[in-house]
CSV table of C-alpha atoms in Angstrom, one decimal:
chain,number,residue,atom,x,y,z
F,1,GLY,CA,21.0,-4.0,3.3
F,2,GLN,CA,17.4,-4.2,4.0
F,3,GLN,CA,15.5,-2.3,1.2
F,4,VAL,CA,12.1,-2.3,-0.6
F,5,MET,CA,12.3,-1.9,-4.3
F,6,GLN,CA,9.2,-0.7,-6.1
F,7,ILE,CA,8.3,-0.8,-9.9
F,8,PRO,CA,7.5,1.0,-12.1
F,9,GLN,CA,8.5,4.5,-11.2
F,10,TYR,CA,5.8,6.1,-13.3
F,11,GLN,CA,2.6,4.7,-15.0
F,12,HIS,CA,0.4,6.7,-17.3
F,13,VAL,CA,-2.9,5.1,-18.1
F,14,GLN,CA,-6.1,6.0,-19.8
F,15,GLU,CA,-9.1,6.3,-17.5
F,16,GLY,CA,-10.7,2.9,-17.4
F,17,GLU,CA,-7.5,0.9,-17.7
F,18,ASP,CA,-6.0,-1.2,-15.0
F,19,PHE,CA,-2.9,-0.3,-13.0
F,20,THR,CA,-0.5,-2.4,-11.0
F,21,THR,CA,2.6,-1.5,-8.9
F,22,TYR,CA,4.9,-4.1,-7.4
F,23,CYS,CA,7.1,-4.1,-4.3
F,24,ASN,CA,10.1,-6.6,-3.6
F,25,SER,CA,12.1,-7.3,-0.6
F,26,SER,CA,15.3,-9.3,-0.6
F,27,THR,CA,14.6,-10.4,2.9
F,28,THR,CA,11.3,-11.6,4.5
F,29,LEU,CA,8.9,-8.9,5.8
F,30,SER,CA,7.0,-9.2,8.9
F,31,ASN,CA,4.2,-7.1,7.4
F,32,ILE,CA,3.7,-4.5,4.5
F,33,GLN,CA,1.7,-1.4,4.4
F,34,TRP,CA,0.4,0.6,1.4
F,35,TYR,CA,0.0,4.3,1.3
F,36,LYS,CA,-1.2,6.8,-1.3
F,37,GLN,CA,0.2,10.5,-1.5
F,38,ARG,CA,-1.6,13.0,-3.6
F,39,PRO,CA,0.4,15.9,-5.1
F,40,GLY,CA,1.4,18.2,-2.3
F,41,GLY,CA,-0.1,16.0,0.4
F,42,HIS,CA,1.2,13.5,2.8
F,43,PRO,CA,1.2,9.7,2.7
F,44,VAL,CA,-2.3,8.3,3.6
F,45,PHE,CA,-2.6,4.7,5.0
F,46,LEU,CA,-4.4,2.3,2.7
F,47,ILE,CA,-4.0,-1.1,4.1
F,48,GLN,CA,-1.8,-3.5,5.9
F,49,LEU,CA,-0.9,-7.1,4.9
F,50,VAL,CA,0.4,-9.5,7.5
F,51,LYS,CA,-0.1,-13.1,6.5
F,52,SER,CA,1.5,-15.0,3.9
F,53,GLY,CA,-0.4,-15.1,0.6
F,54,GLU,CA,-3.0,-12.6,2.1
F,55,VAL,CA,-5.3,-10.8,-0.4
F,56,LYS,CA,-7.3,-7.8,0.6
F,57,LYS,CA,-9.8,-5.8,-1.6
F,58,GLN,CA,-11.0,-2.2,-1.2
F,59,LYS,CA,-13.5,-1.5,-3.9
F,60,ARG,CA,-11.5,-1.4,-7.1
F,61,LEU,CA,-8.1,-1.9,-5.1
F,62,THR,CA,-6.8,-5.4,-4.7
F,63,PHE,CA,-3.6,-5.9,-2.4
F,64,GLN,CA,-1.5,-9.1,-2.4
F,65,PHE,CA,1.2,-10.3,-0.1
F,66,GLY,CA,3.4,-13.1,-1.5
F,67,GLU,CA,3.7,-16.6,-0.2
F,68,ALA,CA,7.3,-16.0,1.0
F,69,LYS,CA,6.3,-12.5,2.4
F,70,LYS,CA,9.0,-10.9,0.2
F,71,ASN,CA,6.8,-9.3,-2.4
F,72,SER,CA,3.4,-7.5,-2.7
F,73,SER,CA,1.3,-5.9,-5.2
F,74,LEU,CA,-1.4,-3.3,-5.5
F,75,HIS,CA,-3.8,-3.5,-8.5
F,76,ILE,CA,-6.4,-1.0,-9.3
F,77,THR,CA,-9.2,-2.0,-11.8
F,78,ALA,CA,-10.7,0.4,-14.1
F,79,THR,CA,-8.7,3.5,-12.9
F,80,GLN,CA,-10.4,6.9,-12.3
F,81,THR,CA,-9.0,10.3,-12.3
F,82,THR,CA,-9.4,10.4,-8.6
F,83,ASP,CA,-6.8,7.5,-8.4
F,84,VAL,CA,-4.0,9.9,-9.3
F,85,GLY,CA,-1.1,10.1,-7.0
F,86,THR,CA,1.9,8.2,-5.8
F,87,TYR,CA,1.5,4.8,-4.2
F,88,PHE,CA,4.0,3.8,-1.9
F,89,CYS,CA,4.6,0.3,-0.2
F,90,ALA,CA,6.3,0.2,3.2
F,91,GLY,CA,7.8,-3.1,4.3
F,92,ARG,CA,8.8,-4.0,7.8
F,93,HIS,CA,11.3,-6.5,9.1
F,94,ASN,CA,10.8,-7.9,12.6
F,95,PHE,CA,8.1,-5.4,13.4
F,96,ASN,CA,10.7,-2.6,13.6
F,97,LYS,CA,11.0,0.3,11.4
F,98,PHE,CA,9.3,0.6,7.9
F,99,TYR,CA,11.3,0.8,4.7
F,100,PHE,CA,9.4,2.7,2.0
F,101,GLY,CA,9.7,2.0,-1.6
F,102,SER,CA,10.4,4.8,-4.0
F,103,GLY,CA,6.8,4.9,-5.1
F,104,THR,CA,4.8,4.5,-8.2
F,105,LYS,CA,3.5,7.7,-9.6
F,106,LEU,CA,0.1,7.2,-11.3
F,107,ASN,CA,-1.2,9.6,-13.9
F,108,VAL,CA,-4.7,9.0,-15.3
F,109,LYS,CA,-5.9,10.6,-18.5
F,110,PRO,CA,-9.6,11.3,-18.8
A,1,ASP,CA,-7.5,15.3,9.0
A,2,THR,CA,-5.2,12.6,10.4
A,3,GLY,CA,-4.9,14.2,13.8
A,4,VAL,CA,-1.1,14.5,13.6
A,5,SER,CA,0.1,18.1,13.5
A,6,GLN,CA,3.4,19.6,12.6
A,7,ASN,CA,4.8,23.0,13.1
A,8,PRO,CA,6.1,25.0,11.3
A,9,ARG,CA,4.6,23.9,8.0
A,10,HIS,CA,7.4,25.8,6.1
A,11,LYS,CA,10.8,26.9,7.2
A,12,ILE,CA,13.4,28.6,5.2
A,13,THR,CA,16.8,29.2,6.8
A,14,LYS,CA,20.3,30.1,5.9
A,15,ARG,CA,23.1,27.5,5.8
A,16,GLY,CA,24.7,27.0,9.1
A,17,GLN,CA,21.6,27.9,11.2
A,18,ASN,CA,19.9,25.6,13.6
A,19,VAL,CA,16.2,24.7,13.2
A,20,THR,CA,13.7,22.8,15.3
A,21,PHE,CA,10.5,21.2,14.1
A,22,ARG,CA,7.6,20.0,16.4
A,23,CYS,CA,5.2,17.1,16.0
A,24,ASP,CA,2.1,16.5,18.0
A,25,PRO,CA,0.9,13.0,17.5
A,26,ILE,CA,-2.6,11.5,17.9
A,27,SER,CA,-3.2,11.3,21.6
A,28,GLU,CA,-2.8,7.9,23.0
A,29,HIS,CA,-0.4,6.8,20.3
A,30,ASN,CA,2.6,5.2,21.7
A,31,ARG,CA,4.9,5.3,18.7
A,32,LEU,CA,6.1,8.4,16.9
A,33,TYR,CA,8.3,8.3,13.8
A,34,TRP,CA,10.3,11.0,12.0
A,35,TYR,CA,11.0,10.6,8.2
A,36,ARG,CA,12.5,12.8,5.5
A,37,GLN,CA,11.1,12.8,2.0
A,38,THR,CA,12.8,14.4,-1.1
A,39,LEU,CA,11.1,15.0,-4.4
A,40,GLY,CA,10.3,11.8,-6.2
A,41,GLN,CA,11.4,9.6,-3.3
A,42,GLY,CA,9.5,7.6,-0.7
A,43,PRO,CA,9.8,8.7,3.0
A,44,GLU,CA,13.2,7.8,4.4
A,45,PHE,CA,13.3,6.6,8.1
A,46,LEU,CA,15.1,8.9,10.5
A,47,THR,CA,14.2,7.7,13.9
A,48,TYR,CA,11.3,6.4,16.1
A,49,PHE,CA,10.1,6.5,19.7
A,50,GLN,CA,8.2,4.1,21.8
A,51,ASN,CA,6.7,6.5,24.4
A,52,GLU,CA,9.7,8.7,25.5
A,53,ALA,CA,12.3,6.1,24.5
A,54,GLN,CA,14.2,6.6,21.2
A,55,LEU,CA,14.5,3.0,20.0
A,56,GLU,CA,16.2,3.4,16.8
A,57,LYS,CA,18.1,6.0,14.8
A,58,SER,CA,19.1,5.8,11.2
A,59,ARG,CA,22.7,5.5,10.4
A,60,LEU,CA,22.0,8.0,7.8
A,61,LEU,CA,21.4,10.7,10.4
A,62,SER,CA,24.5,12.7,11.1
A,63,ASP,CA,25.3,14.0,14.6
A,64,ARG,CA,23.7,17.3,13.5
A,65,PHE,CA,20.3,15.7,14.0
A,66,SER,CA,18.7,15.1,17.3
A,67,ALA,CA,15.2,14.3,18.3
A,68,GLU,CA,13.4,14.2,21.6
A,69,ARG,CA,10.1,13.1,23.0
A,70,PRO,CA,10.5,14.1,26.6
A,71,LYS,CA,7.2,13.2,28.1
A,72,GLY,CA,6.1,10.6,25.5
A,73,SER,CA,3.7,13.1,23.8
A,74,PHE,CA,5.1,15.7,21.4
A,75,SER,CA,8.4,15.3,19.7
A,76,THR,CA,11.0,17.8,18.4
A,77,LEU,CA,13.5,17.2,15.7
A,78,GLU,CA,16.5,19.6,15.7
A,79,ILE,CA,19.0,20.1,12.9
A,80,GLN,CA,22.1,21.9,13.8
A,81,ARG,CA,24.4,23.8,11.3
A,82,THR,CA,22.0,23.2,8.6
A,83,GLU,CA,23.3,22.4,5.1
A,84,GLN,CA,21.7,22.8,1.6
A,85,GLY,CA,21.5,19.0,1.4
A,86,ASP,CA,19.1,19.0,4.4
A,87,SER,CA,16.4,20.8,2.3
A,88,ALA,CA,13.5,18.3,2.3
A,89,MET,CA,10.0,17.6,3.7
A,90,TYR,CA,10.3,16.3,7.2
A,91,LEU,CA,7.4,14.0,8.0
A,92,CYS,CA,6.2,12.9,11.4
A,93,ALA,CA,3.8,9.8,11.8
A,94,SER,CA,2.3,8.3,14.9
A,95,SER,CA,0.9,4.8,15.6
A,96,LEU,CA,-0.9,3.0,18.5
A,97,GLY,CA,1.8,0.5,18.6
A,98,GLY,CA,1.4,-2.9,20.2
A,99,GLN,CA,-0.1,-5.7,17.7
A,100,PRO,CA,0.6,-5.1,14.0
A,101,SER,CA,-3.1,-4.7,13.4
A,102,THR,CA,-3.1,-1.6,15.5
A,103,ASP,CA,0.3,-0.2,14.1
A,104,THR,CA,-1.1,1.9,11.3
A,105,GLN,CA,0.9,5.0,10.8
A,106,TYR,CA,-0.8,8.2,10.6
A,107,PHE,CA,1.2,11.0,8.9
A,108,GLY,CA,1.3,14.7,9.7
A,109,PRO,CA,1.2,17.4,7.0
A,110,GLY,CA,5.0,17.7,7.2
A,111,THR,CA,7.5,20.6,7.6
A,112,ARG,CA,9.1,21.8,4.4
A,113,LEU,CA,12.7,22.9,5.0
A,114,THR,CA,14.5,25.0,2.5
A,115,VAL,CA,18.2,25.8,3.3
A,116,LEU,CA,19.5,28.7,1.3
């Protein structure tokens, strides 16, 4: 079926280290969105990628969409304690419903 | 504050009872989504509306679940004869719809359901 797989499930880093989470789909996505959810909070939209090979940056965050539009990644450079939370990708097929990955929980040690 | 509101924020009920949740989306948003999220998992799609039309419903949703958006504004999600497995956070999101560039989902704070 149509699913979006996300790895790793957990990531513990020392403050200042980099962090990357990956999403993969077995079928081509029309677009992919990334969300951040703080403990006890709700998902908050970060960014959307639509074009093949697209790369977008938000300060220390870099988002990539694969050439085949089947995978995506989120990379955080020099993590800070404020980056703590769970990061979800949400892939879409044919601009219909979104399929969320299971999330990567990031813990940053000061 | 994303502008999407959900009520109630918490609901505790006994198994077998019916519950109804409400979602008020951001005004002028055409699309409204319902998701269910359990601990350690990503939001799981339940259903979505384009204005008042329910366009898709997850096959995971049993007949005990029903959602409405009668006037294309607020939406309700009803669960009949609740079971302990229904315990979860129920999230609502809305988006402008239309072009992908305007289809950002804004989530509400969720309703946490506990079925005893």
